[in-house]
GROMACS .gro file of C-alpha atoms in nm:
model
  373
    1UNK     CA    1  -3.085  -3.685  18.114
    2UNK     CA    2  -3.470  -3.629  18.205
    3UNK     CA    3  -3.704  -3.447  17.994
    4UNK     CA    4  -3.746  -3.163  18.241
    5UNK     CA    5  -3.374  -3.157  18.278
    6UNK     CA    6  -3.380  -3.110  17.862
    7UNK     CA    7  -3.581  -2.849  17.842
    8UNK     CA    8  -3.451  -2.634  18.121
    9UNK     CA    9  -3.146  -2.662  17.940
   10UNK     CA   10  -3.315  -2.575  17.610
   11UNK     CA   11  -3.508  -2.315  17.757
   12UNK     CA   12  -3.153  -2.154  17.911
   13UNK     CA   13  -3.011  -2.116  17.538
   14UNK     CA   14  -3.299  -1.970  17.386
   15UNK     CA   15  -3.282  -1.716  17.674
   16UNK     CA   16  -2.929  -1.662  17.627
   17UNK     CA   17  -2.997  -1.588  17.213
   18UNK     CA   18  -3.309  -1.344  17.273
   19UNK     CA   19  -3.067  -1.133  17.508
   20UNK     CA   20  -2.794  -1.115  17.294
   21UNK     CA   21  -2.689  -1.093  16.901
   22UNK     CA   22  -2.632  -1.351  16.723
   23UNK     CA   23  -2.262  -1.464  16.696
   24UNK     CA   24  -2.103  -1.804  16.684
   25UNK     CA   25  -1.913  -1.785  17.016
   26UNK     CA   26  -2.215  -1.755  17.192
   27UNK     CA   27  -2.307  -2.114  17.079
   28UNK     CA   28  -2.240  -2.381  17.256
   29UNK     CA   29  -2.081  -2.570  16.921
   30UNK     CA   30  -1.760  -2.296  16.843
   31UNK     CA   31  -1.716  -2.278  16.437
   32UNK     CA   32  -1.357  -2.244  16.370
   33UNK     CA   33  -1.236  -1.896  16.195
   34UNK     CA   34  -1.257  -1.819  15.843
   35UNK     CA   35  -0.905  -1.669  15.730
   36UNK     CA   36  -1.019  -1.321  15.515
   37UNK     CA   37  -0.772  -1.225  15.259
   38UNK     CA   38  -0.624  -0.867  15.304
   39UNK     CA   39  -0.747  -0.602  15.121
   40UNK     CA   40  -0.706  -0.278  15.098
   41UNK     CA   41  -1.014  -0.052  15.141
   42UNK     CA   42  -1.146  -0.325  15.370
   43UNK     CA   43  -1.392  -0.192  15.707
   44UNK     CA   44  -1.425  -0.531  15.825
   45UNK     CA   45  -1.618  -0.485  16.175
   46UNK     CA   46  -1.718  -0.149  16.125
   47UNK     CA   47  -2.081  -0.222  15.956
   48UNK     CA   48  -1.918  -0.198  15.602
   49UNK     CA   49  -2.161  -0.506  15.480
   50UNK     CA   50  -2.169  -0.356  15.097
   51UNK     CA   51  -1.764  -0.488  15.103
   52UNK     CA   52  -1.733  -0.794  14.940
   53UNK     CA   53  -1.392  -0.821  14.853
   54UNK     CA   54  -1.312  -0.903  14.530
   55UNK     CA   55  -1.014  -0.647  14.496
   56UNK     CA   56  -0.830  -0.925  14.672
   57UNK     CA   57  -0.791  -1.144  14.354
   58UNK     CA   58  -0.555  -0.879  14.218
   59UNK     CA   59  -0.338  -0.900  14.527
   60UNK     CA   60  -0.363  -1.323  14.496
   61UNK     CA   61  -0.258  -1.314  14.145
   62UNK     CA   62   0.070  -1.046  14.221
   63UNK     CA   63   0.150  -1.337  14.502
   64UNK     CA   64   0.128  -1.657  14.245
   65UNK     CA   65   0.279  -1.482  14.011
   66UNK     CA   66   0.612  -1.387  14.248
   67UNK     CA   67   0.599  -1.743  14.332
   68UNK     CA   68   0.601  -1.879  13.956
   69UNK     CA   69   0.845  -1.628  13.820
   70UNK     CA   70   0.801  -1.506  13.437
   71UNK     CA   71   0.992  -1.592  13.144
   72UNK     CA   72   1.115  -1.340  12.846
   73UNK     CA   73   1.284  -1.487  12.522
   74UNK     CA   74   1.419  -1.231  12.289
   75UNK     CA   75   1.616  -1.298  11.977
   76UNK     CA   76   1.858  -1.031  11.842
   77UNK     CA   77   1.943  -1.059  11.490
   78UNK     CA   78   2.220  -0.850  11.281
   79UNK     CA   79   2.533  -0.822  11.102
   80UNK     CA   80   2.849  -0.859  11.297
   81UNK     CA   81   2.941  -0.520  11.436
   82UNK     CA   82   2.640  -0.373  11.520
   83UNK     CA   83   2.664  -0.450  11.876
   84UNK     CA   84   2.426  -0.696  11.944
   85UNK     CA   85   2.556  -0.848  12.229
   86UNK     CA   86   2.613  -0.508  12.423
   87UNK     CA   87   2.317  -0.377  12.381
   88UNK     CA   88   2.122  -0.676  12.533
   89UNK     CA   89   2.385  -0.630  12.836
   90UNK     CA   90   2.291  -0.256  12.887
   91UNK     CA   91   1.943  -0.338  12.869
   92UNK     CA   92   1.941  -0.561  13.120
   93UNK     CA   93   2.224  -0.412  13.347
   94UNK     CA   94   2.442  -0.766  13.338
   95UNK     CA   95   2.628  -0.975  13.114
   96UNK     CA   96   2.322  -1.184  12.946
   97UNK     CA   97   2.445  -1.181  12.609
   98UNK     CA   98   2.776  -1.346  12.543
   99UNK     CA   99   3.038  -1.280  12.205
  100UNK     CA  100   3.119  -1.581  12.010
  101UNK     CA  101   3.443  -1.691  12.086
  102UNK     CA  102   3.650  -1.764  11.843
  103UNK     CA  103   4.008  -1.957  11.812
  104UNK     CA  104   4.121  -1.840  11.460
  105UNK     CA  105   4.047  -1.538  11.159
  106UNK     CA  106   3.926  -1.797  10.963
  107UNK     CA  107   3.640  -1.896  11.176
  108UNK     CA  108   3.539  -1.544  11.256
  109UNK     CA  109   3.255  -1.570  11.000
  110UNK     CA  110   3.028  -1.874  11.032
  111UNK     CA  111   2.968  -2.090  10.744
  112UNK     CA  112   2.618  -2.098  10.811
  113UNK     CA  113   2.373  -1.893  11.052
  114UNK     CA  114   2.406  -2.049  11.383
  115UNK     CA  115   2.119  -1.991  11.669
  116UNK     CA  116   2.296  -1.987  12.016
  117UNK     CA  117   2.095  -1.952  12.330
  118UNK     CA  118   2.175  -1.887  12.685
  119UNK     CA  119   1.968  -1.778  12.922
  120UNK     CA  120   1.978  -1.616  13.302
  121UNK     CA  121   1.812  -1.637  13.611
  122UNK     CA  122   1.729  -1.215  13.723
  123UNK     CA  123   1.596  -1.107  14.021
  124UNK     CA  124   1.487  -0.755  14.086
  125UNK     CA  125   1.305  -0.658  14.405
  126UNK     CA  126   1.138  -0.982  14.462
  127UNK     CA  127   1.052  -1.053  14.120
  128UNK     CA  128   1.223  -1.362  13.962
  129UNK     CA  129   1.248  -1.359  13.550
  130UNK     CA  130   1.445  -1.649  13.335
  131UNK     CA  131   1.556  -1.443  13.051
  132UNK     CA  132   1.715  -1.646  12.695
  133UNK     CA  133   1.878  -1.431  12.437
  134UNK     CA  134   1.903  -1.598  12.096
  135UNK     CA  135   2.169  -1.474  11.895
  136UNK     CA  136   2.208  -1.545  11.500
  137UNK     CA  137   2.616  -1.550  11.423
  138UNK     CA  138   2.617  -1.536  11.051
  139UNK     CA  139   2.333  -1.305  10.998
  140UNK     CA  140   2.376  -1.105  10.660
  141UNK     CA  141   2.774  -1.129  10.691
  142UNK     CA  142   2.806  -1.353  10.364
  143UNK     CA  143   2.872  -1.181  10.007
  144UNK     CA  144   2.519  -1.394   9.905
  145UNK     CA  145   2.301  -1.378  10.179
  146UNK     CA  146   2.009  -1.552  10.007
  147UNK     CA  147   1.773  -1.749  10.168
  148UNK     CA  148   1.997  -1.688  10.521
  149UNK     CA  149   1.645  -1.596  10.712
  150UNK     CA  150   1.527  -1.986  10.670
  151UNK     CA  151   1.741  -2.104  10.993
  152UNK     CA  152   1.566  -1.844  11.168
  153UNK     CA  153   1.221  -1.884  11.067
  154UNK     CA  154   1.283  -2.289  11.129
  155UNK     CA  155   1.446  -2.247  11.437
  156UNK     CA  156   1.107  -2.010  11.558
  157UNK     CA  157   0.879  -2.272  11.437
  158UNK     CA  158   1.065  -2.547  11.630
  159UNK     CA  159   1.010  -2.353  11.949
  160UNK     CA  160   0.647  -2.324  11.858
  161UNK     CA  161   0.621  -2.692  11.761
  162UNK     CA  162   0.784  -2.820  12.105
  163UNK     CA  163   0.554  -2.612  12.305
  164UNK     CA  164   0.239  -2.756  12.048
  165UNK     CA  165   0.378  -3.139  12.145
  166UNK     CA  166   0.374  -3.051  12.503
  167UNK     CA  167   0.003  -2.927  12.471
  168UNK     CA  168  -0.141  -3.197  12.358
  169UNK     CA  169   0.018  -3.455  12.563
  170UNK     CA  170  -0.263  -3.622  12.765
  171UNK     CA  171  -0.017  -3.625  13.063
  172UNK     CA  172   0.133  -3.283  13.033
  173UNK     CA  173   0.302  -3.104  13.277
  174UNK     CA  174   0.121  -2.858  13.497
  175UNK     CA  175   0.329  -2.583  13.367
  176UNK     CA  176   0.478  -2.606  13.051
  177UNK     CA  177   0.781  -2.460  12.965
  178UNK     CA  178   0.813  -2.191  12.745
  179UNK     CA  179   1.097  -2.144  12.460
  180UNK     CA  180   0.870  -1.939  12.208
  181UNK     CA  181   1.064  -1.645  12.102
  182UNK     CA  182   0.853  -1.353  12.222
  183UNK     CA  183   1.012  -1.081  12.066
  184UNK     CA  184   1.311  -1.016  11.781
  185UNK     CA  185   1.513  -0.722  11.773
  186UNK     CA  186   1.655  -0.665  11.445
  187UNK     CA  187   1.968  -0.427  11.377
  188UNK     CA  188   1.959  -0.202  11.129
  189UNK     CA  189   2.318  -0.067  11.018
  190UNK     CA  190   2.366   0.284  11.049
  191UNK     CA  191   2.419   0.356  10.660
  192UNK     CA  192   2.172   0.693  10.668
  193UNK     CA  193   2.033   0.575  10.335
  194UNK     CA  194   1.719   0.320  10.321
  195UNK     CA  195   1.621  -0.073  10.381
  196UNK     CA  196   1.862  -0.320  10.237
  197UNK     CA  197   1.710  -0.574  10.021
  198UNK     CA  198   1.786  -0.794  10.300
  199UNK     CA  199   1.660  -0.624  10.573
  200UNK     CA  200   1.293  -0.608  10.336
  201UNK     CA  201   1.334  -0.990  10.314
  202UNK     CA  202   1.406  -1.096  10.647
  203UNK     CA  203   1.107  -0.842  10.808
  204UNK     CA  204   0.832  -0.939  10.554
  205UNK     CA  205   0.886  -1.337  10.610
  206UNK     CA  206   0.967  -1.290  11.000
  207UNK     CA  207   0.734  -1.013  11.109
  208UNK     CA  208   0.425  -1.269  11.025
  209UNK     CA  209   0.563  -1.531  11.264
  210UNK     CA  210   0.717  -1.302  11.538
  211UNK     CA  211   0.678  -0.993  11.735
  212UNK     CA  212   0.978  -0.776  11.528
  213UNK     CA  213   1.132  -0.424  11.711
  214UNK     CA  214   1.379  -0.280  11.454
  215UNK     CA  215   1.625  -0.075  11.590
  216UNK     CA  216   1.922   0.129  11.444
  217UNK     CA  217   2.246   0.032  11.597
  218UNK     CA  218   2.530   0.259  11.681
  219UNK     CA  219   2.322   0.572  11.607
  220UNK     CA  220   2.595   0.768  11.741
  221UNK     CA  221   2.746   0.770  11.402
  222UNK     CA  222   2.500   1.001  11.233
  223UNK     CA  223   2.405   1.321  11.281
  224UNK     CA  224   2.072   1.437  11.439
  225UNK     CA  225   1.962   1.552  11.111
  226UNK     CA  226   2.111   1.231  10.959
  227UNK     CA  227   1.891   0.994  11.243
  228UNK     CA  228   1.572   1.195  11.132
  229UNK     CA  229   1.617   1.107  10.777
  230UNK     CA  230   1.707   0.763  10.848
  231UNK     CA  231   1.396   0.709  11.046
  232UNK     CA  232   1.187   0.854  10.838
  233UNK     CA  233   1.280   0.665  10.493
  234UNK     CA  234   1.252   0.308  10.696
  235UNK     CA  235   0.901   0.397  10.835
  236UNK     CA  236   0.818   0.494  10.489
  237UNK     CA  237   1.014   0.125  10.383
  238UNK     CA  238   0.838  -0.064  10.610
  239UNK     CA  239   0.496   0.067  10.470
  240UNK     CA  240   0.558   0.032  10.116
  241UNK     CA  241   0.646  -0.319  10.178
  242UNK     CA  242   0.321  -0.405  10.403
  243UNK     CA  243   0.569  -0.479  10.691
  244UNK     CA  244   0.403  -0.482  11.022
  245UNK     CA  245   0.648  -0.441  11.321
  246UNK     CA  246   0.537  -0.429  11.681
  247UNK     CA  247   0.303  -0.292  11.794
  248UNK     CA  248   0.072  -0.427  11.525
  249UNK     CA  249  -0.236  -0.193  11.474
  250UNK     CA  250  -0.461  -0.488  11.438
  251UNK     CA  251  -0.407  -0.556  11.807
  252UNK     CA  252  -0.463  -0.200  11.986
  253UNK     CA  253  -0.694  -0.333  12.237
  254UNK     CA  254  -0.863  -0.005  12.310
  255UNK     CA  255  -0.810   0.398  12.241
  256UNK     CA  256  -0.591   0.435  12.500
  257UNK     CA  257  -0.376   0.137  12.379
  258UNK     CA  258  -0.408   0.275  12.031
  259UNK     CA  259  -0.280   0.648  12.156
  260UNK     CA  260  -0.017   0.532  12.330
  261UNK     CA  261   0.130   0.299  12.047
  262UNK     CA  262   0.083   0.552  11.809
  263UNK     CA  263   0.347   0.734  11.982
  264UNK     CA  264   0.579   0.435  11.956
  265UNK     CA  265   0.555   0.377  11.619
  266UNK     CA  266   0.635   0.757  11.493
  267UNK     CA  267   0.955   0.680  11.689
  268UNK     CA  268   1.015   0.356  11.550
  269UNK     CA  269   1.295   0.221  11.452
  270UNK     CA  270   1.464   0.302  11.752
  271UNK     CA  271   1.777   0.460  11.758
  272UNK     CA  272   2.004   0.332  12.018
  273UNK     CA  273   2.311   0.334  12.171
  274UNK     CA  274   2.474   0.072  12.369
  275UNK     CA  275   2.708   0.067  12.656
  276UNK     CA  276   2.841  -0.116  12.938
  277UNK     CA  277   3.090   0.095  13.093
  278UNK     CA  278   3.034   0.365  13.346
  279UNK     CA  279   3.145   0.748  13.299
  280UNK     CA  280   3.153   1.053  13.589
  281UNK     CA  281   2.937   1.301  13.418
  282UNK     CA  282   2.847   1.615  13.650
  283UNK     CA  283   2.909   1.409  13.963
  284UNK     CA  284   2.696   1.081  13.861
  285UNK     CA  285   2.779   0.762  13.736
  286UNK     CA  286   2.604   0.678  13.350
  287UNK     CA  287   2.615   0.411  13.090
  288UNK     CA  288   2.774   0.600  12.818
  289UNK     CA  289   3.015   0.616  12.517
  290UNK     CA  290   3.325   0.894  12.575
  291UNK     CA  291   3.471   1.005  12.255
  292UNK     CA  292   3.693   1.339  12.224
  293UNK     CA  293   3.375   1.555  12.205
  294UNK     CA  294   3.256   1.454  12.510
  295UNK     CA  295   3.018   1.133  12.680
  296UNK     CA  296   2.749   0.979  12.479
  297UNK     CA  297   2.505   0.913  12.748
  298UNK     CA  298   2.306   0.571  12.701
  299UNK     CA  299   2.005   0.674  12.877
  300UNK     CA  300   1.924   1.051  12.768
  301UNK     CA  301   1.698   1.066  12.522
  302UNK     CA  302   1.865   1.363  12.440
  303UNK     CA  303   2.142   1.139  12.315
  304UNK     CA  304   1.938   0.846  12.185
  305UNK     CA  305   1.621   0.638  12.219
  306UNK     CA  306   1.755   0.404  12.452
  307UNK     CA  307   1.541   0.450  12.696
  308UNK     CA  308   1.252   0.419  12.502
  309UNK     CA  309   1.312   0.084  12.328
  310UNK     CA  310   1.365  -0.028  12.754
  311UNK     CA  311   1.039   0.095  12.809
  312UNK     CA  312   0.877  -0.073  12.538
  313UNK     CA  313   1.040  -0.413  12.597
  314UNK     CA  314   1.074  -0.434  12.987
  315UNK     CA  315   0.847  -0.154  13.107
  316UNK     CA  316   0.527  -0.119  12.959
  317UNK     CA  317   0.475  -0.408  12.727
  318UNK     CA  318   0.669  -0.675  12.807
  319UNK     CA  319   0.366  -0.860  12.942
  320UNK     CA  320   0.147  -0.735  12.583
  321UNK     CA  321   0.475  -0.890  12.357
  322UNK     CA  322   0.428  -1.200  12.539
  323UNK     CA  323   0.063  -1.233  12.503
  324UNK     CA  324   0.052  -1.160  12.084
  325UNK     CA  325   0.316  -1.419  12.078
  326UNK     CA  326   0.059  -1.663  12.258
  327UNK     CA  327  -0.256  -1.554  12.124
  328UNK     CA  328  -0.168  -1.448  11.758
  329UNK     CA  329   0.147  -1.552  11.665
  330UNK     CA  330   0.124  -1.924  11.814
  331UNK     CA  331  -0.241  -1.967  11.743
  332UNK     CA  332  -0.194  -1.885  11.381
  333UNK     CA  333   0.076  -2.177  11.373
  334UNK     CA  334  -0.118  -2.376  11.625
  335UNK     CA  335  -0.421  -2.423  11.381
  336UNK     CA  336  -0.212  -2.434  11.118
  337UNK     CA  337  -0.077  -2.781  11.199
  338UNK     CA  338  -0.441  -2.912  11.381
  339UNK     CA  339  -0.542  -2.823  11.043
  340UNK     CA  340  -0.285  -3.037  10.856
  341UNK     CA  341  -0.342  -3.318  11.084
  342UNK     CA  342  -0.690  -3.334  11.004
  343UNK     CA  343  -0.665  -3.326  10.696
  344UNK     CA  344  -0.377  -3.572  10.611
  345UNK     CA  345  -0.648  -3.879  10.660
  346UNK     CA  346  -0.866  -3.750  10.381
  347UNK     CA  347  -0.589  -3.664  10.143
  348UNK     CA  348  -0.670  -3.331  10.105
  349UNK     CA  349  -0.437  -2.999  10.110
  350UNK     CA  350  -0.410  -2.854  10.440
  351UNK     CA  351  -0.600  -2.534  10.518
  352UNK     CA  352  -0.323  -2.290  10.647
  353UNK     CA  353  -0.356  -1.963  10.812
  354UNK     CA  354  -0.128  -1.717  10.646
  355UNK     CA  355  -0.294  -1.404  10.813
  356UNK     CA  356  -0.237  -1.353  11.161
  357UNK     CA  357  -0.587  -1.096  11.222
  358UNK     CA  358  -0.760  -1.464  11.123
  359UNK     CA  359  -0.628  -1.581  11.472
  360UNK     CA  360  -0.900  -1.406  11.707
  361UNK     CA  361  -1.100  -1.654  11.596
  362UNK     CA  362  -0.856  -1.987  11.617
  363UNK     CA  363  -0.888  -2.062  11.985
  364UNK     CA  364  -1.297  -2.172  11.883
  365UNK     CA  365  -1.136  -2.308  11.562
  366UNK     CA  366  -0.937  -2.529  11.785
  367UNK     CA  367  -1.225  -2.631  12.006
  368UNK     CA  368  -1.421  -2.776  11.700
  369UNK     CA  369  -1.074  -2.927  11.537
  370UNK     CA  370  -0.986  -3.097  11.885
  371UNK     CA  371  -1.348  -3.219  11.867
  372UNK     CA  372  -1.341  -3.374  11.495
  373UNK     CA  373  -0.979  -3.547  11.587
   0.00000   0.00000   0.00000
């Protein structure tokens, strides 16, 4: 091509630009499309340039998260009879917790606590959750129950050990898998009177390792004025003891976090009923208990605190009980160990954690113990 010929041909785009705006099909060399996420809110092409459209992250995050699926691990712990198992299967609307099964009286009572896990694969509206229920056969059904809350405080360490090897592996898998217990419901037996000495043992080792929700099984069997009473000498029980059961003060994020849990913990321990089957009441089908006074409905609070204890552990915090369990609970144990490995070289005592409010600042602790290993 000539040089005239070149800048006629320059000359012709120029033109073309000064009579025009500025826009990439109008070039000769056509940019492919950028793909914009959706957003709500969003004027694209309507002179909205103030838009820039970080909102979208939150709609990103709901789609990896659908993808990944979560993962809830609750342990139930209580004497046999309480019903345990049934009220993990009203909870959850499905058979997730399954009865030992037994071939003869003399095995009905375990020997020894045994830890038996099984978990489920739920789907509700999209959303995909793995759910393990731990249950403790054994629990506090032995004439001398001493010392019966070291299986379970092992068998929660284990879980955060496993995770702790996976962690450090230099080639560890992208996700990792998670067995931690996240939360431990522990069943209180209806007596109307005040904490066993058990029940003060098991909550003041337990409660600094795990997220603990105690509840009061088969509350049907007292008496409003009964319930009240009961409530009111554990919460003062749990205080005289220094037992801290979720939600932990220390943690209230904010005052709106710290009104809201307030509210939970003047209810706590829950009283609850559980159920399975369905009863006609006034033309619906409920969860309930029928008894010759009438239905025992599972899911009026005017009947129990059912309902409440699912919206703590399912509804509003489930996400919250997982994150202490990371954050406090494992970090606490997590430092604990980096701290024992460091210091097995030198011969000196390890420097444990004990207090779980000194875990805010383990994740920096870690940074400078991974650094020094």
């Amino acid at each position: 091509m000539s040089d005239s010929k070149v800048t006629a041909h320059l000359d012709g785009i120029i033109s073309d630009f000064e009579g025009s705006e500025v826009n990439p099909s109008h070039s000769n060399m056509s940019a492919p499309p950028h793909p914009q996420p959706p957003a709500k809110g969003a004027s694209h092409g309507t002179g909205d340039f103030s838009y820039v459209g970080i909102d979208a992250i939150l709609e990103q995050m709901r789609r990896k998260a659908m993808k990944q699926g979560f993962e809830l691990n609750i342990m139930i712990v209580g004497q046999s009879g309480l019903g345990k198992s049934t009220l993990m299967n009203t909870l959850f609307k499905s058979k997730v917790s399954r009865k030992s099964v037994v071939s003869n009286p003399e095995e009905r009572i375990p020997k020894t606590i045994e830890i038996k896990s099984i978990s489920h694969d739920i789907e509700e509206k999209g959303v995909r959750m793995k759910l393990t229920v731990i249950d403790t056969p054994g629990f506090g059904d032995h004439i001398n129950n001493e010392n019966c809350w070291q299986p379970i405080m092992k068998f929660i360490n284990d879980q955060y050990e496993q995770y702790l090897q996976e962690e450090i592996n230099i080639d560890r898998k992208k996700r990792i898998p998670d067995s931690r217990v996240h939360c431990c419901m522990y069943f209180i037996p209806p007596t109307g009177h005040c904490l066993r000495p058990l029940d003060v043992e098991f909550m003041s080792r337990l409660s600094k390792v795990v997220n603990i929700v105690p509840v009061i099984a088969k509350a049907d069997t007292l008496t409003l004025e009964e319930r009240d009473f009961f409530k009111q000498t554990i919460r003062e029980g749990l205080r005289a003891n220094g037992i801290d059961v979720y939600p932990q003060k220390e943690f209230d994020e904010d005052a709106d976090d710290r009104m809201i849990n307030d509210k939970i913990r003047e209810m706590i321990p829950f009283a609850v009923v559980g159920s399975d089957q369905e009863y006609q009441v006034n033309g619906k089908r409920l969860l309930g208990r029928k008894t010759k006074w009438g239905t025992i409905e599972v899911e009026n609070i005017a009947h129990c605190e059912f309902a409440y204890l699912r919206d703590l552990l399912i509804r509003t915090h489930m996400q919250n009980i997982k994150d202490i369990t990371s954050s406090i609970h494992y970090e606490v144990y997590r430092v604990r160990r980096l701290n024992e490995t460091n210091a097995q070289p030198n011969g000196q005592p390890p420097n444990t954690l004990v207090n779980p409010q000194q875990a805010n600042g383990a994740a920096a602790q870690h940074q400078v113990l991974t650094h020094e290993m």
